Amino acid sequence: MIKLTERQDKILQIVKQNGPITGQEIAEKLSLTRAALRPDLAILTMSGKLDARPRVGYFFNENYEVKRQAEKFLHQKVIDYKAHPIVVEKSTAVYDAIVQLFLEDVGTLYAVDSRGHLAGVISRKDLLRASLGNKNLHELPVSVIMTRMPNIFTIRPDETLLEAAKKMIDNHIDSLPVVKEVEEEKNTYLLLGRITKTTITRAYLEIMER
Ligand code: ADP
């Protein structure tokens, strides 16, 4: 995206408030000649920020503004939106994991091993499936029912919300653990946070309302 000069910004504001407005009228508001404005108007119309109609004048392109907001949203970084991850030891009983899910009011728990590294993902459906039948939920550890490494889809803090959204939709999952790779250990991650479909929706609302 090209950076606008101060004068181009002023022109945009004038057209936003007064459009449709002729080049001559814009020039008068800025105490400039029409000729001096021509290059700026050319840049603003060619880049789509302004529309020009013969004999009517210049007007602000609302679609461009919406597109710009949408782009801004999609380029936001995971690090700025990640939420706190709710973590259990992988030896935790399924019963206790269910209690934890309600207490923390989340849809997904993450399991870690004794070194604190990401070991598994436990979703609502995983817990429901484990609860069907007559298993002893107090004895059954979550490690038996969770989705395990290396089958976990993860996201890094420097990736974008667009990448996170794609990963969740493509893989039919509700959340992604935000991770940092442990140096020189393949598929070993430290858990930094989580991104959920709610995170994406909240970021979208925030940016559109701003
Ligand atoms: P729910 O079970 O509440 O519908 P999900 O759609 O997120 O939640 O989970 C569906 C399945 O995908 C579950 O078996 C879960 O363990 C698994 N899963 C969830 N998140 C991930 C992830 N980031 N990577 C791999 N598998 C996941």
PDB file of C-alpha atoms and ligand atoms in Angstrom:
ATOM      1  CA  MET A   1       0.000   0.000   0.000  1.00  0.00           C
ATOM      2  CA  ILE A   2       1.497   3.381  -0.977  1.00  0.00           C
ATOM      3  CA  LYS A   3       1.872   6.012   1.698  1.00  0.00           C
ATOM      4  CA  LEU A   4      -0.043   9.207   0.986  1.00  0.00           C
ATOM      5  CA  THR A   5       1.548  12.644   1.217  1.00  0.00           C
ATOM      6  CA  GLU A   6       0.082  15.166   3.634  1.00  0.00           C
ATOM      7  CA  ARG A   7      -1.545  17.021   0.746  1.00  0.00           C
ATOM      8  CA  GLN A   8      -3.093  13.846  -0.679  1.00  0.00           C
ATOM      9  CA  ASP A   9      -4.510  13.090   2.758  1.00  0.00           C
ATOM     10  CA  LYS A  10      -6.034  16.581   2.885  1.00  0.00           C
ATOM     11  CA  ILE A  11      -7.593  16.102  -0.548  1.00  0.00           C
ATOM     12  CA  LEU A  12      -9.116  12.811   0.586  1.00  0.00           C
ATOM     13  CA  GLN A  13     -10.635  14.501   3.637  1.00  0.00           C
ATOM     14  CA  ILE A  14     -12.047  17.349   1.533  1.00  0.00           C
ATOM     15  CA  VAL A  15     -13.637  14.944  -0.939  1.00  0.00           C
ATOM     16  CA  LYS A  16     -14.949  12.734   1.878  1.00  0.00           C
ATOM     17  CA  GLN A  17     -16.746  15.711   3.433  1.00  0.00           C
ATOM     18  CA  ASN A  18     -17.769  17.629   0.322  1.00  0.00           C
ATOM     19  CA  GLY A  19     -17.943  15.139  -2.538  1.00  0.00           C
ATOM     20  CA  PRO A  20     -18.913  15.235  -5.300  1.00  0.00           C
ATOM     21  CA  ILE A  21     -16.606  18.194  -5.726  1.00  0.00           C
ATOM     22  CA  THR A  22     -14.751  19.529  -8.792  1.00  0.00           C
ATOM     23  CA  GLY A  23     -10.977  19.745  -9.094  1.00  0.00           C
ATOM     24  CA  GLN A  24     -11.284  23.522  -9.217  1.00  0.00           C
ATOM     25  CA  GLU A  25     -13.208  23.617  -5.925  1.00  0.00           C
ATOM     26  CA  ILE A  26     -10.645  21.368  -4.216  1.00  0.00           C
ATOM     27  CA  ALA A  27      -7.856  23.630  -5.496  1.00  0.00           C
ATOM     28  CA  GLU A  28      -9.600  26.695  -4.064  1.00  0.00           C
ATOM     29  CA  LYS A  29     -10.003  25.066  -0.660  1.00  0.00           C
ATOM     30  CA  LEU A  30      -6.262  24.365  -0.589  1.00  0.00           C
ATOM     31  CA  SER A  31      -5.281  27.753  -2.109  1.00  0.00           C
ATOM     32  CA  LEU A  32      -3.515  25.992  -4.964  1.00  0.00           C
ATOM     33  CA  THR A  33      -3.892  26.051  -8.721  1.00  0.00           C
ATOM     34  CA  ARG A  34      -5.806  23.290 -10.478  1.00  0.00           C
ATOM     35  CA  ALA A  35      -2.604  22.387 -12.345  1.00  0.00           C
ATOM     36  CA  ALA A  36      -0.635  21.943  -9.129  1.00  0.00           C
ATOM     37  CA  LEU A  37      -3.240  19.472  -7.898  1.00  0.00           C
ATOM     38  CA  ARG A  38      -3.375  17.367 -11.037  1.00  0.00           C
ATOM     39  CA  PRO A  39      -0.652  14.823 -10.093  1.00  0.00           C
ATOM     40  CA  ASP A  40      -2.205  14.229  -6.652  1.00  0.00           C
ATOM     41  CA  LEU A  41      -5.673  13.741  -8.094  1.00  0.00           C
ATOM     42  CA  ALA A  42      -4.230  11.328 -10.648  1.00  0.00           C
ATOM     43  CA  ILE A  43      -2.594   9.242  -7.922  1.00  0.00           C
ATOM     44  CA  LEU A  44      -5.752   9.199  -5.807  1.00  0.00           C
ATOM     45  CA  THR A  45      -7.997   8.134  -8.675  1.00  0.00           C
ATOM     46  CA  MET A  46      -5.578   5.580 -10.116  1.00  0.00           C
ATOM     47  CA  SER A  47      -5.136   3.902  -6.738  1.00  0.00           C
ATOM     48  CA  GLY A  48      -8.927   3.696  -6.371  1.00  0.00           C
ATOM     49  CA  LYS A  49      -9.301   5.961  -3.342  1.00  0.00           C
ATOM     50  CA  LEU A  50     -11.260   8.542  -5.334  1.00  0.00           C
ATOM     51  CA  ASP A  51     -13.643   8.148  -8.234  1.00  0.00           C
ATOM     52  CA  ALA A  52     -14.022  10.836 -10.851  1.00  0.00           C
ATOM     53  CA  ARG A  53     -17.100  11.436 -12.988  1.00  0.00           C
ATOM     54  CA  PRO A  54     -16.978  13.887 -15.917  1.00  0.00           C
ATOM     55  CA  ARG A  55     -18.917  17.102 -15.235  1.00  0.00           C
ATOM     56  CA  VAL A  56     -19.810  15.881 -11.693  1.00  0.00           C
ATOM     57  CA  GLY A  57     -16.475  15.846  -9.950  1.00  0.00           C
ATOM     58  CA  TYR A  58     -14.568  13.704  -7.499  1.00  0.00           C
ATOM     59  CA  PHE A  59     -16.123  11.533  -4.837  1.00  0.00           C
ATOM     60  CA  PHE A  60     -14.854   9.229  -2.149  1.00  0.00           C
ATOM     61  CA  ASN A  61     -14.739   5.513  -2.925  1.00  0.00           C
ATOM     62  CA  GLU A  62     -16.418   3.795   0.060  1.00  0.00           C
ATOM     63  CA  ASN A  63     -15.607   0.316  -1.283  1.00  0.00           C
ATOM     64  CA  TYR A  64     -11.940   1.149  -1.184  1.00  0.00           C
ATOM     65  CA  GLU A  65     -12.221   2.089   2.478  1.00  0.00           C
ATOM     66  CA  VAL A  66     -13.993  -1.176   3.346  1.00  0.00           C
ATOM     67  CA  LYS A  67     -11.356  -3.177   1.459  1.00  0.00           C
ATOM     68  CA  ARG A  68      -8.602  -1.326   3.270  1.00  0.00           C
ATOM     69  CA  GLN A  69     -10.172  -2.152   6.643  1.00  0.00           C
ATOM     70  CA  ALA A  70     -10.547  -5.805   5.651  1.00  0.00           C
ATOM     71  CA  GLU A  71      -6.894  -5.953   4.606  1.00  0.00           C
ATOM     72  CA  LYS A  72      -5.849  -4.395   7.866  1.00  0.00           C
ATOM     73  CA  PHE A  73      -7.806  -7.035   9.727  1.00  0.00           C
ATOM     74  CA  LEU A  74      -6.245  -9.915   7.841  1.00  0.00           C
ATOM     75  CA  HIS A  75      -2.702  -8.716   8.410  1.00  0.00           C
ATOM     76  CA  GLN A  76      -3.009  -8.518  12.184  1.00  0.00           C
ATOM     77  CA  LYS A  77      -0.511 -10.732  13.996  1.00  0.00           C
ATOM     78  CA  VAL A  78      -1.437 -13.701  16.151  1.00  0.00           C
ATOM     79  CA  ILE A  79       0.763 -12.339  18.975  1.00  0.00           C
ATOM     80  CA  ASP A  80      -1.506  -9.312  19.435  1.00  0.00           C
ATOM     81  CA  TYR A  81      -4.716 -11.308  19.748  1.00  0.00           C
ATOM     82  CA  LYS A  82      -3.775 -14.607  21.377  1.00  0.00           C
ATOM     83  CA  ALA A  83      -5.633 -15.600  24.525  1.00  0.00           C
ATOM     84  CA  HIS A  84      -4.354 -17.397  27.594  1.00  0.00           C
ATOM     85  CA  PRO A  85      -4.179 -21.192  27.054  1.00  0.00           C
ATOM     86  CA  ILE A  86      -5.930 -23.460  29.541  1.00  0.00           C
ATOM     87  CA  VAL A  87      -3.520 -26.272  30.274  1.00  0.00           C
ATOM     88  CA  VAL A  88      -3.737 -29.631  32.048  1.00  0.00           C
ATOM     89  CA  GLU A  89      -1.148 -32.323  32.718  1.00  0.00           C
ATOM     90  CA  LYS A  90      -1.607 -35.210  30.297  1.00  0.00           C
ATOM     91  CA  SER A  91      -2.121 -37.550  33.274  1.00  0.00           C
ATOM     92  CA  THR A  92      -5.224 -35.541  34.349  1.00  0.00           C
ATOM     93  CA  ALA A  93      -8.405 -37.617  34.598  1.00  0.00           C
ATOM     94  CA  VAL A  94     -11.082 -37.005  31.975  1.00  0.00           C
ATOM     95  CA  TYR A  95     -13.546 -36.166  34.775  1.00  0.00           C
ATOM     96  CA  ASP A  96     -11.280 -33.367  36.051  1.00  0.00           C
ATOM     97  CA  ALA A  97     -10.722 -32.100  32.511  1.00  0.00           C
ATOM     98  CA  ILE A  98     -14.488 -31.763  32.047  1.00  0.00           C
ATOM     99  CA  VAL A  99     -14.726 -29.794  35.298  1.00  0.00           C
ATOM    100  CA  GLN A 100     -11.838 -27.601  34.149  1.00  0.00           C
ATOM    101  CA  LEU A 101     -13.564 -26.937  30.816  1.00  0.00           C
ATOM    102  CA  PHE A 102     -16.643 -25.613  32.638  1.00  0.00           C
ATOM    103  CA  LEU A 103     -14.682 -23.652  35.253  1.00  0.00           C
ATOM    104  CA  GLU A 104     -12.581 -21.895  32.644  1.00  0.00           C
ATOM    105  CA  ASP A 105     -15.484 -21.518  30.214  1.00  0.00           C
ATOM    106  CA  VAL A 106     -13.469 -22.681  27.185  1.00  0.00           C
ATOM    107  CA  GLY A 107     -14.046 -25.202  24.402  1.00  0.00           C
ATOM    108  CA  THR A 108     -10.563 -26.698  24.249  1.00  0.00           C
ATOM    109  CA  LEU A 109      -7.903 -27.708  26.746  1.00  0.00           C
ATOM    110  CA  TYR A 110      -4.237 -28.308  25.999  1.00  0.00           C
ATOM    111  CA  ALA A 111      -2.290 -31.114  27.607  1.00  0.00           C
ATOM    112  CA  VAL A 112       1.391 -30.802  28.451  1.00  0.00           C
ATOM    113  CA  ASP A 113       3.991 -33.410  29.364  1.00  0.00           C
ATOM    114  CA  SER A 114       6.217 -33.412  32.449  1.00  0.00           C
ATOM    115  CA  ARG A 115       8.605 -30.955  30.753  1.00  0.00           C
ATOM    116  CA  GLY A 116       5.763 -28.521  30.045  1.00  0.00           C
ATOM    117  CA  HIS A 117       5.787 -29.187  26.297  1.00  0.00           C
ATOM    118  CA  LEU A 118       2.600 -29.401  24.249  1.00  0.00           C
ATOM    119  CA  ALA A 119       1.454 -33.028  24.198  1.00  0.00           C
ATOM    120  CA  GLY A 120      -2.203 -32.944  23.167  1.00  0.00           C
ATOM    121  CA  VAL A 121      -5.448 -31.143  22.389  1.00  0.00           C
ATOM    122  CA  ILE A 122      -8.676 -32.042  24.185  1.00  0.00           C
ATOM    123  CA  SER A 123     -11.860 -30.677  22.639  1.00  0.00           C
ATOM    124  CA  ARG A 124     -15.489 -30.849  23.740  1.00  0.00           C
ATOM    125  CA  LYS A 125     -16.172 -33.716  21.358  1.00  0.00           C
ATOM    126  CA  ASP A 126     -13.176 -35.678  22.639  1.00  0.00           C
ATOM    127  CA  LEU A 127     -14.615 -35.395  26.168  1.00  0.00           C
ATOM    128  CA  LEU A 128     -18.150 -36.260  25.065  1.00  0.00           C
ATOM    129  CA  ARG A 129     -16.897 -39.317  23.182  1.00  0.00           C
ATOM    130  CA  ALA A 130     -14.961 -40.480  26.234  1.00  0.00           C
ATOM    131  CA  SER A 131     -18.047 -39.996  28.384  1.00  0.00           C
ATOM    132  CA  LEU A 132     -20.211 -42.316  26.265  1.00  0.00           C
ATOM    133  CA  GLY A 133     -20.289 -45.839  27.655  1.00  0.00           C
ATOM    134  CA  ASN A 134     -19.362 -46.879  31.135  1.00  0.00           C
ATOM    135  CA  LYS A 135     -15.739 -45.909  31.396  1.00  0.00           C
ATOM    136  CA  ASN A 136     -14.483 -44.710  34.729  1.00  0.00           C
ATOM    137  CA  LEU A 137     -13.848 -41.054  33.958  1.00  0.00           C
ATOM    138  CA  HIS A 138     -11.998 -40.596  37.266  1.00  0.00           C
ATOM    139  CA  GLU A 139      -9.381 -43.171  36.223  1.00  0.00           C
ATOM    140  CA  LEU A 140      -9.102 -42.476  32.497  1.00  0.00           C
ATOM    141  CA  PRO A 141      -6.238 -40.030  31.747  1.00  0.00           C
ATOM    142  CA  VAL A 142      -6.753 -37.410  29.010  1.00  0.00           C
ATOM    143  CA  SER A 143      -3.624 -38.749  27.255  1.00  0.00           C
ATOM    144  CA  VAL A 144      -5.741 -41.697  26.062  1.00  0.00           C
ATOM    145  CA  ILE A 145      -8.420 -39.578  24.381  1.00  0.00           C
ATOM    146  CA  MET A 146      -6.580 -36.431  23.231  1.00  0.00           C
ATOM    147  CA  THR A 147      -5.298 -35.601  19.754  1.00  0.00           C
ATOM    148  CA  ARG A 148      -1.550 -36.103  20.128  1.00  0.00           C
ATOM    149  CA  MET A 149       1.636 -34.643  18.743  1.00  0.00           C
ATOM    150  CA  PRO A 150       2.705 -34.728  15.933  1.00  0.00           C
ATOM    151  CA  ASN A 151      -0.898 -34.476  14.702  1.00  0.00           C
ATOM    152  CA  ILE A 152      -1.552 -31.077  16.252  1.00  0.00           C
ATOM    153  CA  PHE A 153      -1.939 -28.033  13.998  1.00  0.00           C
ATOM    154  CA  THR A 154      -0.147 -25.086  15.559  1.00  0.00           C
ATOM    155  CA  ILE A 155       0.457 -21.420  14.782  1.00  0.00           C
ATOM    156  CA  ARG A 156       3.397 -19.120  15.554  1.00  0.00           C
ATOM    157  CA  PRO A 157       3.013 -15.692  17.154  1.00  0.00           C
ATOM    158  CA  ASP A 158       4.422 -13.880  14.100  1.00  0.00           C
ATOM    159  CA  GLU A 159       1.875 -15.428  11.714  1.00  0.00           C
ATOM    160  CA  THR A 160      -1.268 -13.515  10.711  1.00  0.00           C
ATOM    161  CA  LEU A 161      -4.915 -13.922  11.696  1.00  0.00           C
ATOM    162  CA  LEU A 162      -5.569 -14.806   8.041  1.00  0.00           C
ATOM    163  CA  GLU A 163      -3.218 -17.788   8.313  1.00  0.00           C
ATOM    164  CA  ALA A 164      -4.835 -18.804  11.596  1.00  0.00           C
ATOM    165  CA  ALA A 165      -8.347 -18.542  10.130  1.00  0.00           C
ATOM    166  CA  LYS A 166      -7.340 -20.636   7.085  1.00  0.00           C
ATOM    167  CA  LYS A 167      -5.760 -23.340   9.234  1.00  0.00           C
ATOM    168  CA  MET A 168      -8.865 -23.658  11.402  1.00  0.00           C
ATOM    169  CA  ILE A 169     -11.298 -23.754   8.477  1.00  0.00           C
ATOM    170  CA  ASP A 170      -9.186 -26.121   6.334  1.00  0.00           C
ATOM    171  CA  ASN A 171      -8.707 -28.577   9.198  1.00  0.00           C
ATOM    172  CA  HIS A 172     -12.207 -28.307  10.739  1.00  0.00           C
ATOM    173  CA  ILE A 173     -10.974 -27.266  14.168  1.00  0.00           C
ATOM    174  CA  ASP A 174     -12.087 -24.538  16.573  1.00  0.00           C
ATOM    175  CA  SER A 175      -8.740 -23.463  17.949  1.00  0.00           C
ATOM    176  CA  LEU A 176      -4.989 -23.437  17.458  1.00  0.00           C
ATOM    177  CA  PRO A 177      -2.265 -23.515  20.081  1.00  0.00           C
ATOM    178  CA  VAL A 178       0.157 -20.594  19.667  1.00  0.00           C
ATOM    179  CA  VAL A 179       3.599 -22.131  20.066  1.00  0.00           C
ATOM    180  CA  LYS A 180       7.316 -21.571  20.094  1.00  0.00           C
ATOM    181  CA  GLU A 181       9.503 -24.409  18.844  1.00  0.00           C
ATOM    182  CA  VAL A 182      12.007 -25.784  21.321  1.00  0.00           C
ATOM    183  CA  GLU A 183      15.396 -25.365  19.702  1.00  0.00           C
ATOM    184  CA  GLU A 184      16.898 -28.463  18.073  1.00  0.00           C
ATOM    185  CA  GLU A 185      13.975 -30.662  19.115  1.00  0.00           C
ATOM    186  CA  LYS A 186      11.684 -31.481  16.243  1.00  0.00           C
ATOM    187  CA  ASN A 187       7.935 -31.313  16.966  1.00  0.00           C
ATOM    188  CA  THR A 188       8.523 -30.050  20.495  1.00  0.00           C
ATOM    189  CA  TYR A 189       6.722 -26.875  21.426  1.00  0.00           C
ATOM    190  CA  LEU A 190       6.246 -24.489  24.300  1.00  0.00           C
ATOM    191  CA  LEU A 191       2.703 -23.212  24.607  1.00  0.00           C
ATOM    192  CA  LEU A 192       2.334 -19.412  24.423  1.00  0.00           C
ATOM    193  CA  GLY A 193      -1.410 -19.007  23.937  1.00  0.00           C
ATOM    194  CA  ARG A 194      -4.392 -19.976  21.866  1.00  0.00           C
ATOM    195  CA  ILE A 195      -6.302 -18.582  18.904  1.00  0.00           C
ATOM    196  CA  THR A 196      -9.950 -19.553  18.509  1.00  0.00           C
ATOM    197  CA  LYS A 197     -12.711 -18.794  16.029  1.00  0.00           C
ATOM    198  CA  THR A 198     -13.977 -16.324  18.645  1.00  0.00           C
ATOM    199  CA  THR A 199     -10.614 -14.523  18.618  1.00  0.00           C
ATOM    200  CA  ILE A 200     -10.937 -14.014  14.875  1.00  0.00           C
ATOM    201  CA  THR A 201     -14.520 -12.752  15.143  1.00  0.00           C
ATOM    202  CA  ARG A 202     -13.598 -10.374  17.967  1.00  0.00           C
ATOM    203  CA  ALA A 203     -10.634  -8.934  16.033  1.00  0.00           C
ATOM    204  CA  TYR A 204     -12.895  -8.422  13.014  1.00  0.00           C
ATOM    205  CA  LEU A 205     -15.486  -6.544  15.067  1.00  0.00           C
ATOM    206  CA  GLU A 206     -12.860  -4.392  16.790  1.00  0.00           C
ATOM    207  CA  ILE A 207     -11.305  -3.267  13.531  1.00  0.00           C
ATOM    208  CA  MET A 208     -14.572  -2.672  11.710  1.00  0.00           C
ATOM    209  CA  GLU A 209     -15.982  -0.623  14.588  1.00  0.00           C
ATOM    210  CA  ARG A 210     -12.845   1.501  14.965  1.00  0.00           C
TER     211      ARG A 210
HETATM  212  P1  ADP B   1     -15.210 -29.737  19.085  1.00  0.00           P
HETATM  213  O1  ADP B   1     -14.811 -31.114  19.466  1.00  0.00           O
HETATM  214  O2  ADP B   1     -15.735 -28.958  20.258  1.00  0.00           O
HETATM  215  O3  ADP B   1     -16.068 -29.676  17.879  1.00  0.00           O
HETATM  216  P2  ADP B   1     -12.858 -29.084  17.457  1.00  0.00           P
HETATM  217  O4  ADP B   1     -13.641 -28.979  16.196  1.00  0.00           O
HETATM  218  O5  ADP B   1     -11.784 -28.076  17.685  1.00  0.00           O
HETATM  219  O6  ADP B   1     -13.806 -28.968  18.731  1.00  0.00           O
HETATM  220  O7  ADP B   1     -12.204 -30.527  17.554  1.00  0.00           O
HETATM  221  C1  ADP B   1     -12.479 -31.585  16.676  1.00  0.00           C
HETATM  222  C2  ADP B   1     -11.360 -32.615  16.758  1.00  0.00           C
HETATM  223  O8  ADP B   1     -10.138 -32.030  16.308  1.00  0.00           O
HETATM  224  C3  ADP B   1     -11.086 -33.133  18.165  1.00  0.00           C
HETATM  225  O9  ADP B   1     -10.811 -34.515  18.112  1.00  0.00           O
HETATM  226  C4  ADP B   1      -9.825 -32.374  18.620  1.00  0.00           C
HETATM  227  O10 ADP B   1      -8.992 -33.110  19.473  1.00  0.00           O
HETATM  228  C5  ADP B   1      -9.136 -32.115  17.300  1.00  0.00           C
HETATM  229  N1  ADP B   1      -8.398 -30.819  17.320  1.00  0.00           N
HETATM  230  C6  ADP B   1      -8.800 -29.653  17.857  1.00  0.00           C
HETATM  231  N2  ADP B   1      -7.863 -28.694  17.706  1.00  0.00           N
HETATM  232  C7  ADP B   1      -6.839 -29.276  17.039  1.00  0.00           C
HETATM  233  C8  ADP B   1      -5.550 -28.822  16.574  1.00  0.00           C
HETATM  234  N3  ADP B   1      -5.137 -27.580  16.757  1.00  0.00           N
HETATM  235  N4  ADP B   1      -4.771 -29.714  15.922  1.00  0.00           N
HETATM  236  C9  ADP B   1      -5.174 -30.983  15.714  1.00  0.00           C
HETATM  237  N5  ADP B   1      -6.352 -31.466  16.139  1.00  0.00           N
HETATM  238  C10 ADP B   1      -7.185 -30.631  16.795  1.00  0.00           C
END
